[in-house]
Coordinates of C-alpha atoms and ligand atoms in Angstrom, one line a residue:
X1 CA 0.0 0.0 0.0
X2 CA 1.2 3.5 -0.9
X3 CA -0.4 5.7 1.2
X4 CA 1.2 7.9 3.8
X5 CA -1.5 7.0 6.0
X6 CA 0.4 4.9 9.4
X7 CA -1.9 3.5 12.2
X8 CA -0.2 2.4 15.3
X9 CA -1.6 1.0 18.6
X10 CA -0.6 0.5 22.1
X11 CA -2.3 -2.3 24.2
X12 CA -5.3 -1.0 25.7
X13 CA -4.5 -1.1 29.8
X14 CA -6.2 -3.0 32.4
X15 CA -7.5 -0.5 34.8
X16 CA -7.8 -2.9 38.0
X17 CA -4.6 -1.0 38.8
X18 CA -2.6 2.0 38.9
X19 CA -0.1 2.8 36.0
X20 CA 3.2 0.8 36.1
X21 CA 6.8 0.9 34.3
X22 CA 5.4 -1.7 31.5
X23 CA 2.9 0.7 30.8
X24 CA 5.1 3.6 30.2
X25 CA 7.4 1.4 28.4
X26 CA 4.7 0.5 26.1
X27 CA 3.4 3.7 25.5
X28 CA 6.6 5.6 25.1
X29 CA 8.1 3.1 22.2
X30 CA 4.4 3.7 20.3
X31 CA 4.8 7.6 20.9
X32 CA 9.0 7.2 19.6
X33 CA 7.8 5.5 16.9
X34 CA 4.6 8.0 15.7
X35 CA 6.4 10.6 16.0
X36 CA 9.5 9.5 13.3
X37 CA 6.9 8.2 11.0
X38 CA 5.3 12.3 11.6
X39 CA 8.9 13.6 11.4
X40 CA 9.3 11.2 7.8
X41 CA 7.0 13.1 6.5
X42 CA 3.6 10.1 7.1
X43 CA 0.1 11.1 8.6
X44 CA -0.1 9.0 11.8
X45 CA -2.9 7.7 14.0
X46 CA -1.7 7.1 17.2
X47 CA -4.6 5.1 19.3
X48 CA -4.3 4.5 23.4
X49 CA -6.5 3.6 26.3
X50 CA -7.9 1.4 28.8
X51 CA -9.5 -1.7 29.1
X52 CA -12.3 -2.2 31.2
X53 CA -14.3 -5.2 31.5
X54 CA -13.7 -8.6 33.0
X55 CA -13.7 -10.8 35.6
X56 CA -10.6 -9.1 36.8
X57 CA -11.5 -5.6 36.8
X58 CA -14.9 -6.4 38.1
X59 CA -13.3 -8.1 41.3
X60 CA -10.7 -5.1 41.8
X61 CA -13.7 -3.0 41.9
X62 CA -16.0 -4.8 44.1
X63 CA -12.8 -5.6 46.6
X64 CA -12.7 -1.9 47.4
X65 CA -16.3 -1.8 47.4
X66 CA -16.7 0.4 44.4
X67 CA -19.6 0.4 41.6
X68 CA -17.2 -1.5 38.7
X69 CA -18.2 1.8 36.1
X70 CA -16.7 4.1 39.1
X71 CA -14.1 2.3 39.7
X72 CA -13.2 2.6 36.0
X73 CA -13.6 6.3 35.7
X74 CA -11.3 6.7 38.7
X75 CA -8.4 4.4 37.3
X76 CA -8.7 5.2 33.8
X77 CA -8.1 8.9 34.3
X78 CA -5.0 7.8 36.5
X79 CA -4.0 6.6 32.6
X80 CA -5.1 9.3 30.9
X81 CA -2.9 11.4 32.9
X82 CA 0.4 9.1 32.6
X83 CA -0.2 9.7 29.1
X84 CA 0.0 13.5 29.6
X85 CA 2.5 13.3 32.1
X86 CA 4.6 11.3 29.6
X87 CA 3.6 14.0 27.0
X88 CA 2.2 11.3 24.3
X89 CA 0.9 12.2 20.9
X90 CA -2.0 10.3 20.5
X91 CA -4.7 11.2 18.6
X92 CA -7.2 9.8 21.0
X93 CA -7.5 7.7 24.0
X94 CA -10.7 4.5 24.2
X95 CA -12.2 3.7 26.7
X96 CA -14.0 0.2 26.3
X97 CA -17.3 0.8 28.5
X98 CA -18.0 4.1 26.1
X99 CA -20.9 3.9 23.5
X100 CA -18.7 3.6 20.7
X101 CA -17.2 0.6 21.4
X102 CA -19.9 -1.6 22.9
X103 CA -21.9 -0.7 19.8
X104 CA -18.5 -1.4 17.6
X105 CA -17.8 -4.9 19.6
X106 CA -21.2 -6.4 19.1
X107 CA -21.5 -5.5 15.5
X108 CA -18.3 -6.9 15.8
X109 CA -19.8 -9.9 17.4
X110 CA -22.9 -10.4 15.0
X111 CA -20.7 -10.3 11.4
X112 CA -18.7 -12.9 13.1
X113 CA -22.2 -15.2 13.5
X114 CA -23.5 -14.0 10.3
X115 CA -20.5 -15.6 8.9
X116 CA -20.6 -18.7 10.6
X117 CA -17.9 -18.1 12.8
X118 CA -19.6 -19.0 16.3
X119 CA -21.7 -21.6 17.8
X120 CA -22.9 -22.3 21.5
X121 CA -21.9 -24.9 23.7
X122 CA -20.0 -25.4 27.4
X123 CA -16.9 -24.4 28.4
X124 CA -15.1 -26.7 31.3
X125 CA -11.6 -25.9 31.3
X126 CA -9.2 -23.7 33.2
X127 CA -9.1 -20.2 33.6
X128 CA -6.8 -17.4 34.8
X129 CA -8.3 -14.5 36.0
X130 CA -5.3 -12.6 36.3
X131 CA -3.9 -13.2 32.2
X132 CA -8.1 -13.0 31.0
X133 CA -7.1 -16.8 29.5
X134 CA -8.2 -19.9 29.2
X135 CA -5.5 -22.6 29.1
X136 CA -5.4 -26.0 28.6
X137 CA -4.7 -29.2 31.3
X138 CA -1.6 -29.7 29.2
X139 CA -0.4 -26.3 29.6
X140 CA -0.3 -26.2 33.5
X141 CA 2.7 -25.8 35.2
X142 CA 2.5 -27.5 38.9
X143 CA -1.0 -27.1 38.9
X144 CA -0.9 -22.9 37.6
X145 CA -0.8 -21.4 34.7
X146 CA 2.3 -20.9 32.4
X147 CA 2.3 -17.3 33.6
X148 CA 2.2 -18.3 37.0
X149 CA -1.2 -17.4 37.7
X150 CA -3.5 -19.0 39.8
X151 CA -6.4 -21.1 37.6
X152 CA -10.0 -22.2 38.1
X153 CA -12.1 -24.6 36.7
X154 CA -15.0 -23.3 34.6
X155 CA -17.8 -24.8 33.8
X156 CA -20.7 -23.1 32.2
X157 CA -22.6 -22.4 28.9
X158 CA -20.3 -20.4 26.2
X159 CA -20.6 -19.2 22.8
X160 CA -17.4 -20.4 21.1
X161 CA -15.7 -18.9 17.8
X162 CA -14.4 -21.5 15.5
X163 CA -10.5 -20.7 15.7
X164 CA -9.5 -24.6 15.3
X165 CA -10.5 -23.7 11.1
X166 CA -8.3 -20.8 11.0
X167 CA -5.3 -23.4 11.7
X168 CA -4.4 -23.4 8.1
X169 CA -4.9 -20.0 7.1
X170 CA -3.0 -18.6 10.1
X171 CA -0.4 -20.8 9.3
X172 CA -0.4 -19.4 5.2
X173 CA -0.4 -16.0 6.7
X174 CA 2.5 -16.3 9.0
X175 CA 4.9 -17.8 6.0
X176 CA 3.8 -15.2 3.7
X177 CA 4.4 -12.7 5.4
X178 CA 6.8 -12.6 8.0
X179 CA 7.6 -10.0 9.3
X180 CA 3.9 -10.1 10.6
X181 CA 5.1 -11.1 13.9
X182 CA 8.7 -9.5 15.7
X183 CA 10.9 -9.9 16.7
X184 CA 12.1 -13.2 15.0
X185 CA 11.6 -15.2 18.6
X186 CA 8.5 -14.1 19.0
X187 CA 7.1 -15.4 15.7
X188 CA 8.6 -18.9 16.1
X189 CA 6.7 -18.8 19.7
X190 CA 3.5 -18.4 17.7
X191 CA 4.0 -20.6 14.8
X192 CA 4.9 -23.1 17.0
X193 CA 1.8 -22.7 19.2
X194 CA -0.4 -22.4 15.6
X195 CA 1.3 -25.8 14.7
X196 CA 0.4 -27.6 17.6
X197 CA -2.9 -27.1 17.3
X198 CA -5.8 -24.9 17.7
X199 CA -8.9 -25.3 19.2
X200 CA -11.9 -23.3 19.5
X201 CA -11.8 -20.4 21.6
X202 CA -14.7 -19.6 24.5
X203 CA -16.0 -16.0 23.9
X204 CA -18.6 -15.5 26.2
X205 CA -19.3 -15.8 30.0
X206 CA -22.3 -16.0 31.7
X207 CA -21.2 -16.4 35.7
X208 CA -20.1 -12.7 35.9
X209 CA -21.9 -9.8 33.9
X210 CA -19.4 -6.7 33.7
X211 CA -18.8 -7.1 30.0
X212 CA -20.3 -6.0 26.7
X213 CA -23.5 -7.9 26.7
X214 CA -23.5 -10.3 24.0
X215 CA -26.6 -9.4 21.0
X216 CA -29.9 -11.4 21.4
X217 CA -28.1 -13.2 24.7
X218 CA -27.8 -11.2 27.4
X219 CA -27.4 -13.3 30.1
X220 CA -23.9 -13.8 28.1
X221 CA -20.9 -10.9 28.3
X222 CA -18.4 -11.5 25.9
X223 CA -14.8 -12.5 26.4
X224 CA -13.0 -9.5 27.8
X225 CA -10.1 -10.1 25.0
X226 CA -12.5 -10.4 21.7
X227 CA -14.6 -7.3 23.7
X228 CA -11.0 -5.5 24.0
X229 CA -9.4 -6.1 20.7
X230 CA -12.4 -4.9 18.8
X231 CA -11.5 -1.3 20.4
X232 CA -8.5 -0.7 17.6
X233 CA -11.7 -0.4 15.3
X234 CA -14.0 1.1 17.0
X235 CA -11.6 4.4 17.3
X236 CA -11.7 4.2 13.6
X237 CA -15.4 4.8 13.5
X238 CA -16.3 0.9 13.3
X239 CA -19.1 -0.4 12.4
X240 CA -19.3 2.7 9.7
X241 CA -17.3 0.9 7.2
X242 CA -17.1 4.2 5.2
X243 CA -15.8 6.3 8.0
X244 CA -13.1 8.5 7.3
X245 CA -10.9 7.1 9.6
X246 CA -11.6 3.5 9.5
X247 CA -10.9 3.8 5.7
X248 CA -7.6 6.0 5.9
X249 CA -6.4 4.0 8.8
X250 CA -7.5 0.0 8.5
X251 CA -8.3 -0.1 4.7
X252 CA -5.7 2.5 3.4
X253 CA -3.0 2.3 5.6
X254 CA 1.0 2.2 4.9
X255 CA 2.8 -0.5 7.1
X256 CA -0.2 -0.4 9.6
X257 CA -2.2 -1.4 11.5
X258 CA 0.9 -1.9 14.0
X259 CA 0.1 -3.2 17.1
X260 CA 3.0 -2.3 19.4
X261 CA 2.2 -5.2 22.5
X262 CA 4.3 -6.9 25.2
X263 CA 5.3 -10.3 25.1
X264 CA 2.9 -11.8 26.8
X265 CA -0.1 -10.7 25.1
X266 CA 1.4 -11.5 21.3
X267 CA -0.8 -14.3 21.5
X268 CA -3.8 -12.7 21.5
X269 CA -2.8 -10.4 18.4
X270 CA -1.4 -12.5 16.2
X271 CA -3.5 -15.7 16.5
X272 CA -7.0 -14.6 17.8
X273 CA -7.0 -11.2 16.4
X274 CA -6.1 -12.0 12.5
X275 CA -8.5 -15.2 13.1
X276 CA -11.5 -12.9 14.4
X277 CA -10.6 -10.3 11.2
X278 CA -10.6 -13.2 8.8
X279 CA -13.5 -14.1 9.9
X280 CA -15.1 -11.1 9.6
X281 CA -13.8 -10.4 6.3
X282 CA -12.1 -7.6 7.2
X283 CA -8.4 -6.6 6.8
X284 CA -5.8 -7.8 9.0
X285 CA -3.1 -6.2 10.6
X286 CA 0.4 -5.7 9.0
X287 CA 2.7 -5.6 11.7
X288 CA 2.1 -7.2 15.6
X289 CA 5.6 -6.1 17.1
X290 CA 6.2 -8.0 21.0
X291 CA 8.6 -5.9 23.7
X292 CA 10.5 -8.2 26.2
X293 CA 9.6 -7.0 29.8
X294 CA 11.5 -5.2 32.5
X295 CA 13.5 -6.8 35.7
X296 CA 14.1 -3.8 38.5
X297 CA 17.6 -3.6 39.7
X298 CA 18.1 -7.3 38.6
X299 CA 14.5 -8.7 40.5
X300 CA 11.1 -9.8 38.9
X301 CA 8.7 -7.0 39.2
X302 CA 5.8 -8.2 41.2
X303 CA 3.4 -6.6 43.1
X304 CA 3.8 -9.2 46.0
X305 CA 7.8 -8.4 46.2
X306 CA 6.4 -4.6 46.6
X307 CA 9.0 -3.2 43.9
X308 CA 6.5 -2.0 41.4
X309 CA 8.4 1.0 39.5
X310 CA 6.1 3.6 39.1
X311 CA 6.6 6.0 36.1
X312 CA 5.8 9.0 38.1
X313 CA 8.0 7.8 40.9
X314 CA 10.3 8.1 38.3
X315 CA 10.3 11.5 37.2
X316 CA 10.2 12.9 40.9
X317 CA 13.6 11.1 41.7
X318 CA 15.0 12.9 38.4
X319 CA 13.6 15.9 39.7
X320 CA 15.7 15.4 43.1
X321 CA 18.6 16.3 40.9
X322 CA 17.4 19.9 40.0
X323 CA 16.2 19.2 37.0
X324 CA 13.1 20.4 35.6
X325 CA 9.8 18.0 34.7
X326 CA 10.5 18.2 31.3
X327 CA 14.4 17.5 31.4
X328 CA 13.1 14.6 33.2
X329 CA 10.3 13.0 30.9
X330 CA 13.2 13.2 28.1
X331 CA 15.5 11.5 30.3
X332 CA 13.0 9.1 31.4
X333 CA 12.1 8.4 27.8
X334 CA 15.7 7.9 26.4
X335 CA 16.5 6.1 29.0
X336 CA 13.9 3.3 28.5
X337 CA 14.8 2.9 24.5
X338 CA 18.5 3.4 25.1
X339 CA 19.2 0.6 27.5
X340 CA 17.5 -2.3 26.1
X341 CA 17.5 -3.6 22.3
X342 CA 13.7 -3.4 22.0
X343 CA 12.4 -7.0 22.1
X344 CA 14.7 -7.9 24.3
X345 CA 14.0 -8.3 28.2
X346 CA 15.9 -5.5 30.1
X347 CA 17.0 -4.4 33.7
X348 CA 16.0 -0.9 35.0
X349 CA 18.8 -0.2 37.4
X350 CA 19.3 3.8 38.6
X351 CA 22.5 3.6 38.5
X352 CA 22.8 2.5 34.8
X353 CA 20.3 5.4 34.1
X354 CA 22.8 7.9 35.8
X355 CA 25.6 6.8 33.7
X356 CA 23.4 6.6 30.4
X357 CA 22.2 9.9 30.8
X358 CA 25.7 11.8 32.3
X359 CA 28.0 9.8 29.3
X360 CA 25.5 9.9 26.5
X361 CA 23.2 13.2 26.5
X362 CA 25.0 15.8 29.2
X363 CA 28.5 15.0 28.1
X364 CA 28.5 14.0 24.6
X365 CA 25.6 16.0 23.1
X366 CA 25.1 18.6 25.5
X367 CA 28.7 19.4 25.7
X368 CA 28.6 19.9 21.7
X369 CA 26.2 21.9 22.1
X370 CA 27.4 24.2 24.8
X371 CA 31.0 24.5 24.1
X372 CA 30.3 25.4 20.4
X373 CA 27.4 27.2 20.2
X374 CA 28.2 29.5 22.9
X375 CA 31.8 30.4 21.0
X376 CA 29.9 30.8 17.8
X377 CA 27.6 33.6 20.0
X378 CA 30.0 35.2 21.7
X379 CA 33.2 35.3 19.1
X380 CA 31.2 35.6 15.8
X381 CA 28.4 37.6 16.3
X382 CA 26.4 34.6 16.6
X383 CA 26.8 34.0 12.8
X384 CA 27.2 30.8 10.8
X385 CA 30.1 31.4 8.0
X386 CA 30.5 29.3 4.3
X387 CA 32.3 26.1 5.5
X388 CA 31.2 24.3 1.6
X389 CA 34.7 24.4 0.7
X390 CA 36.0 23.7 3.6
X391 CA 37.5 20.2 2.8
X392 CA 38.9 19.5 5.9
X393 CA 35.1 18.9 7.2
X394 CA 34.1 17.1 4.3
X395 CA 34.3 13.4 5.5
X396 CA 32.4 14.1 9.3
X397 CA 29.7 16.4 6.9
X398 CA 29.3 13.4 5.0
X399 CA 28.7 10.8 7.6
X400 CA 26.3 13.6 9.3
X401 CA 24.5 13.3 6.4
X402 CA 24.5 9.7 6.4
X403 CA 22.2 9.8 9.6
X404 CA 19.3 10.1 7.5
X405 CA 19.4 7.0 6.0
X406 CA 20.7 5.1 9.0
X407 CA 18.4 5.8 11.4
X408 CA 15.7 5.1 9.2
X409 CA 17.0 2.1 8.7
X410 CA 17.0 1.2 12.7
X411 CA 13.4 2.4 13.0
X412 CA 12.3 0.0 10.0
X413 CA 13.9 -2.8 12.2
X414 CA 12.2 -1.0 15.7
X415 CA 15.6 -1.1 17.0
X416 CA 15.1 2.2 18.9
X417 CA 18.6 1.6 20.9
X418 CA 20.7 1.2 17.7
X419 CA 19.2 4.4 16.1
X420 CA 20.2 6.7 19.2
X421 CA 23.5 4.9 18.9
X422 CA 23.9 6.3 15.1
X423 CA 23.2 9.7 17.0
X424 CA 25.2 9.4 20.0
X425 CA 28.2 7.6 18.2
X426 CA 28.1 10.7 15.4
X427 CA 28.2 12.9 18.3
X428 CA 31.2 11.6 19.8
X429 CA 32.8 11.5 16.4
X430 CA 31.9 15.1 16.4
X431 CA 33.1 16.0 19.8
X432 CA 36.8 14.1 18.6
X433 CA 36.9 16.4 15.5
X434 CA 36.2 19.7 17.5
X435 CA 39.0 18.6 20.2
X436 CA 41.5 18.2 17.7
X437 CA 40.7 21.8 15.7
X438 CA 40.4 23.1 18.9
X439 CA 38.5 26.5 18.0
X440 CA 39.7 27.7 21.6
X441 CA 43.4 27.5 20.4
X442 CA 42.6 28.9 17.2
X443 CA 41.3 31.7 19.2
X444 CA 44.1 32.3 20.9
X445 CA 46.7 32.3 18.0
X446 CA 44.1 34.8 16.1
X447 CA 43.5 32.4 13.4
X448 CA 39.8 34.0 13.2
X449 CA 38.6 32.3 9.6
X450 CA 39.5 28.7 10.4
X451 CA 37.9 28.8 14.1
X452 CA 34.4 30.3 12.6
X453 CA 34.8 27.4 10.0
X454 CA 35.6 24.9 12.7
X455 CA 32.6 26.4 14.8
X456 CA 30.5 26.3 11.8
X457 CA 30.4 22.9 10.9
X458 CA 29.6 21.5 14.2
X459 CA 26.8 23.7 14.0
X460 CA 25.6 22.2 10.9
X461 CA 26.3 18.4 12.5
X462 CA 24.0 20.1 15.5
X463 CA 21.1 20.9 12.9
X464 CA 21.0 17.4 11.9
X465 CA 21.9 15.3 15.2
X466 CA 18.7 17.3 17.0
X467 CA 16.6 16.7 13.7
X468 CA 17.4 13.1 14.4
X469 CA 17.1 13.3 18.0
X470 CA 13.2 14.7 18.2
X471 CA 11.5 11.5 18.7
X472 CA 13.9 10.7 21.2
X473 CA 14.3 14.3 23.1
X474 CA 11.1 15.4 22.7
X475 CA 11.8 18.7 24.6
X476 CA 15.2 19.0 24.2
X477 CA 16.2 18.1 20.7
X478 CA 13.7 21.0 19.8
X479 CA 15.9 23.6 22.3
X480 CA 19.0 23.0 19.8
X481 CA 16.9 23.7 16.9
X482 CA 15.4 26.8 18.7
X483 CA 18.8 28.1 19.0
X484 CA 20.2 27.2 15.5
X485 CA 16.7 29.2 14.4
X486 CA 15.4 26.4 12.7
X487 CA 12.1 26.8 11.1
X488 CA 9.5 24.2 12.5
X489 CA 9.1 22.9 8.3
X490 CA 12.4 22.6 8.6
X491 CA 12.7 20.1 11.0
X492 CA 11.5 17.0 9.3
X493 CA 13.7 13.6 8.3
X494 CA 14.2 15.2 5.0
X495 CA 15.7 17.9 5.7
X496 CA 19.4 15.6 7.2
X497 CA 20.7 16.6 3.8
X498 CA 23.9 18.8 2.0
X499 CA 20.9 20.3 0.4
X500 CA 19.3 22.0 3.4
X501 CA 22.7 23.0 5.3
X502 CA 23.0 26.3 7.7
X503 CA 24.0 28.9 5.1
X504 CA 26.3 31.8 5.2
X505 CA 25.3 34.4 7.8
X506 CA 22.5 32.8 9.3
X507 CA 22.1 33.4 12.7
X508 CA 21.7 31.7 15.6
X509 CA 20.2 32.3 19.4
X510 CA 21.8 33.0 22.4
X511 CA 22.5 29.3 23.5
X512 CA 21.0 27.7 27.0
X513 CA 22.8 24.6 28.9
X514 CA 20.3 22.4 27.2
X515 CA 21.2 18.5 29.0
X516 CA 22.5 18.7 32.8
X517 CA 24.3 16.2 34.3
X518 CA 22.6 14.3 37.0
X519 CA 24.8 14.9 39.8
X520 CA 23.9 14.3 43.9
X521 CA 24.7 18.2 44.6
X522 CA 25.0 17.1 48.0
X523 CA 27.6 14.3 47.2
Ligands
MSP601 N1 -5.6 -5.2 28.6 C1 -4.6 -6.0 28.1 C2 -4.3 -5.6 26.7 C3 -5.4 -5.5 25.7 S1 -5.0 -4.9 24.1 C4 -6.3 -5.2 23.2 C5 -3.3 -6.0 28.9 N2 -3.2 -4.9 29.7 S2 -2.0 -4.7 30.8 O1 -2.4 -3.5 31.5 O2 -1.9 -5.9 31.7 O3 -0.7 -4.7 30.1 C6 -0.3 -3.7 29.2 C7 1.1 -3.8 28.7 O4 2.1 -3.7 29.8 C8 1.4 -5.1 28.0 O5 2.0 -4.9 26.8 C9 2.5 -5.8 28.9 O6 3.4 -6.5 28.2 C10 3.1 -4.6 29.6 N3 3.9 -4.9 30.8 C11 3.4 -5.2 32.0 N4 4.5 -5.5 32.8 C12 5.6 -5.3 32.2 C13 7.0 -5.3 32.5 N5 7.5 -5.6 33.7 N6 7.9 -4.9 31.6 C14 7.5 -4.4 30.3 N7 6.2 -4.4 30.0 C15 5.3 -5.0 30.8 O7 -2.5 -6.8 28.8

C-alpha cells in the first residue's frame, strides 16, 4: 500500500490497577515511533487507552467496594494522565465501557455469527483471572498457569468462535508474510503454538456480567479479550465501514495497522485477532511487534515483592537532581529505548540510568552543544560562515549526512537503541573532531577564519543530530533547533541533507545549557 496514512496502537491497559513501568514502556516506544513516522514526512494515527471489562476488573472494583463503572472512571483517568504526564501524541484515548465501542464490539460480534464463525456450547476448562485466558490441562505448570497465575475450573454455557478452522490460514499468513510477527523469537513462539494445534476459543461468560452484553443473549458478556481487541476499530469509526478514519487507517493504511504489545499478550494479536478479522472479512493487521519485559535492579517486578516502579516515581527522583519536569520525561524516555534492544527483556537499574544519561546526553551531546554554540555567539556575532569548501570537514559532513538513511533504517527494524546509537556515536565522532581543531586555540593564535569554519560545521552536525534526536528528546532536541533558528518545516527527516545546510550568515540564538548532568549536589 502506498499511502502515507500509518496506524499504530498500544495495548489498551487494564484498569484494575494503577499505571506501572510496563505501561510507560509501552506507551513511550508507540509515541517514539509516531512521532519519526510524523517527522518522515507520514500522517499518523496514534490510538491509546484502557480496558475495562472482565472478571478481573470487576473483582478489583467490588474488593474496594466500588460500583465496577466508578471504579473505571477513577483508574482510567489515572491513565489518561500518565499519558500527559509522559507527553504522548495520540490522537485519541478509548475507553472500552463508552458507547462507541460496545456498539463497535457487538457489530463486531454479530458479522462474526452471520458468517458462521460462532456456535454455543459449554466451556469446562481452566481459567486465569489474572492473564483473562483460558488454558489448557496440558499447559499447566504445577497445577498454575504458564504465567504463573492462579487457575480455576470453569464450567458453564459459552458461545465459542471456531478458531481450530483458521489453523491453516493462520499458518499461510505467518509464512507469507513474516515479518507479521517480531521480533524473529516471538514469531517462532506463535507458529509453534499455531502448529500444535488450535482449538476453539470460549467468547462469552455468563457467571459474571461486567462485560459488553452479547446481542440477542444477554445473560452472556463477551470475552473480555475479543470485547477488548475490537477497540482498535471502533476508534476508527467501526461499524461505519465508510468512515473517514476506518478507511484511511484500517483499509488504506502504509505498514499499519501496527500493534506495538508486550510479550505476553502477542498471543492474542497474532493468532486470535487476524483469526476474528478473517472471519469477519475484514483486513488484517500488517505488523504485531512483541517488547520483552523489565526486571528492576536485577529482580522480577511483582506486586507481591512490593517493587512495582512507578513512572511517576520516576520522574520525581530525576527531579531530586534539580532538573526540571520536562528534562526529566526526556531523560526518562531515552532512558527506557537506550538501554534495552527493543524486544529484548531488560533491567532498569538507577545507577545504569545515571551513567546513560551523564555519558550519553549531558557529556557528549550537551557538551557539543554548549562549548560550540556559545563560541559561535560570543566570538562571531552569533553567525554561521561558508564552510562548503572547507575540505577538511568534508568526511564528518558526509557521515552527518549519512544519519538520515541510518536511522531510518534502525526504526524499520524498531531497534530504537541502535538508532540513538547512530546519534550518539556521530556525536562523539563530532566532539573528537572539535577537540583536535580546537576553536579555543585557534582563538588564541588569532586564526579567526578557520575557528568560525571549525565552529561552523559543528553547528551544521548540530542541525542534523537534533533533527534526528526529536523522537527521542522530545523537549530537548527541539531547544537545539530553537537556537540554530530552525524553522518548524524545517525540522522534518528530510531535511538531514547537503541540500538544506545552515548557510552563510545565518544566525543563531543565544544558546542555553540544554542537558544537565545528573549529579547528587549534596555528594
Ligand atoms: N488489557 C490487556 C491488553 C489488551 S490490548 C487489546 C493488557 N493490559 S495490561 O495492562 O496488563 O498490560 C499492558 C502492557 O504492559 C502489556 O503490553 C504488557 O506486556 C506490559 N507490561 C506489563 N508489565 C511489564 C514489565 N514488567 N515490563 C515491560 N512491559 C510489561 O495486557
Amino acid at each position: 500500500m502506498n499511502s502515507k496514512n500509518f496506524y499504530i496502537t498500544s495495548p489498551i491497559y487494564y484498569v484494575n490497577d494503577v499505571p506501572h513501568i510496563g505501561h510507560a514502556y509501552t506507551s513511550v516506544a508507540c509515541d517514539t515511533m509516531a512521532r519519526f513516522k510524523r517527522l518522515s514526512g507520514q500522517n499518523v494515527y496514534f490510538l491509546t487507552g484502557t480496558d475495562e471489562h472482565g472478571q478481573k476488573v470487576e473483582k478489583s472494583a467490588l474488593s474496594r467496594d466500588k460500583n465496577p463503572q466508578e471504579f473505571c472512571d477513577e483508574v482510567s483517568e489515572k491513565f489518561r494522565e500518565l499519558a500527559k504526564t509522559l507527553q504522548l501524541s495520540n490522537d485519541d484515548f478509548i475507553r472500552t465501557t463508552q458507547e462507541r465501542h460496545k456498539i463497535s464490539a457487538q457489530k463486531f460480534w454479530e458479522i462474526l455469527e452471520k458468517n458462521g464463525a460462532i456456535y454455543k456450547g459449554t466451556y469446562e476448562g481452566w481459567y486465569a483471572v489474572r492473564d483473562e485466558a483460558f488454558y489448557g490441562e496440558d499447559e499447566l505448570i504445577n497445577g498454575k498457569a504458564p504465567t504463573g497465575a492462579e487457575v480455576e475450573w470453569h464450567k458453564e454455557e459459552s458461545y465459542f468462535f471456531k478458531l481450530s478452522a483458521f489453523q491453516e490460514k493462520l499458518l499461510t499468513l505467518y509464512e507469507a508474510v513474516p515479518d507479521f510477527i517480531q521480533p524473529k523469537s516471538r514469531y517462532n513462539e506463535v507458529v509453534s503454538f499455531v502448529k500444535s494445534g488450535l482449538k476453539d476459543l470460549s467468547i462469552s461468560r455468563t457467571s459474571f456480567s461486567w462485560g459488553v452484553k452479547v446481542p440477542g443473549s444477554e445473560k452472556h458478556v463477551m470475552y473480555v479479550w475479543l470485547d477488548a481487541l475490537t477497540n482498535y476499530l471502533s476508534a476508527l469509526g467501526f461499524p461505519d465501514e465508510n468512515a473517514k478514519l476506518y478507511q484511511d487507517f484500517w483499509v488504506n493504511g502504509s505498514d499499519s495497522p501496527l500493534h506495538i504489545v508486550g510479550k505476553d499478550i502477542v498471543r492474542f494479536h497474532a493468532v486470535y485477532w487476524p483469526a476474528f478479522l478473517m472471519a469477519a472479512n475484514l483486513n488484517i493487521p500488517h505488523t504485531v511487534y512483541a517488547h520483552g519485559w523489565w526486571t528492576n535492579e536485577g529482580q522480577k517486578i511483582s506486586k507481591s515483592v512490593g517493587n512495582v516502579i512507578a513512572p511517576i516515581n520516576e520522574l520525581e527522583w530525576l527531579e531530586s537532581f534539580g532538573i526540571s519536569r520536562e528534562v526529566a520525561i526526556d531523560y526518562f524516555r531515552y532512558f527506557l529505548l537506550r538501554e534495552v534492544p527493543f524486544g529484548n527483556d531488560g533491567d532498569y537499574s538507577r545507577t545504569s540510568f545515571v551513567a546513560r544519561v551523564n555519558s550519553e546526553l549531558a557529556n557528549n551531546i550537551g557538551n557539543l552543544a554548549q562549548r560550540s554554540l556559545s563560541m559561535i555567539f560570543k566570538n562571531s556575532e552569533g553567525k554561521i560562515v561558508d564552510f562548503k569548501t572547507y575540505e577538511e570537514a568534508a568526511p564528518l559532513l558526509k557521515s552527518a549526512y549519512l544519519l538520515q538513511e541510518n536511522v531510518k533504517n534502525k526504526m524499520a527494524n524498531f531497534a530504537f537503541d541502535q538508532a540513538i546509537n547512530e546519534i550518539i556515536s556521530h556525536a562523539s565522532k563530532c566532539n573528537e573532531w572539535l577537540n583536535l581543531r580546537a576553536p579555543w586555540s585557534l582563538k588564541k593564535e588569532n586564526k579567526i577564519e578557520e575557528m568560525n569554519l571549525v565552529l561552523s560545521v559543528i553547528a551544521e552536525n548540530l542541525r542534523v543530530i537534533a533533527i534526528a534526536l526529536q523522537p527521542f528528546c522530545i523537549n530537548l532536541a527541539p531547544k537545539i533547533l530553537d537556537i540554530l533558528q530552525i524553522k518548524n518545516d524545517e525540522r522534518t527527516i528530510d531535511f538531514i541533507d547537503a541540500k538544506h545546510s545552515l548557510k552563510p550568515e545565518h544566525k543563531i540564538n543565544e544558546p542555553k545549557a540544554i542537558f544537565p548532568r545528573l549529579e547528587n549536589k549534596n555528594s
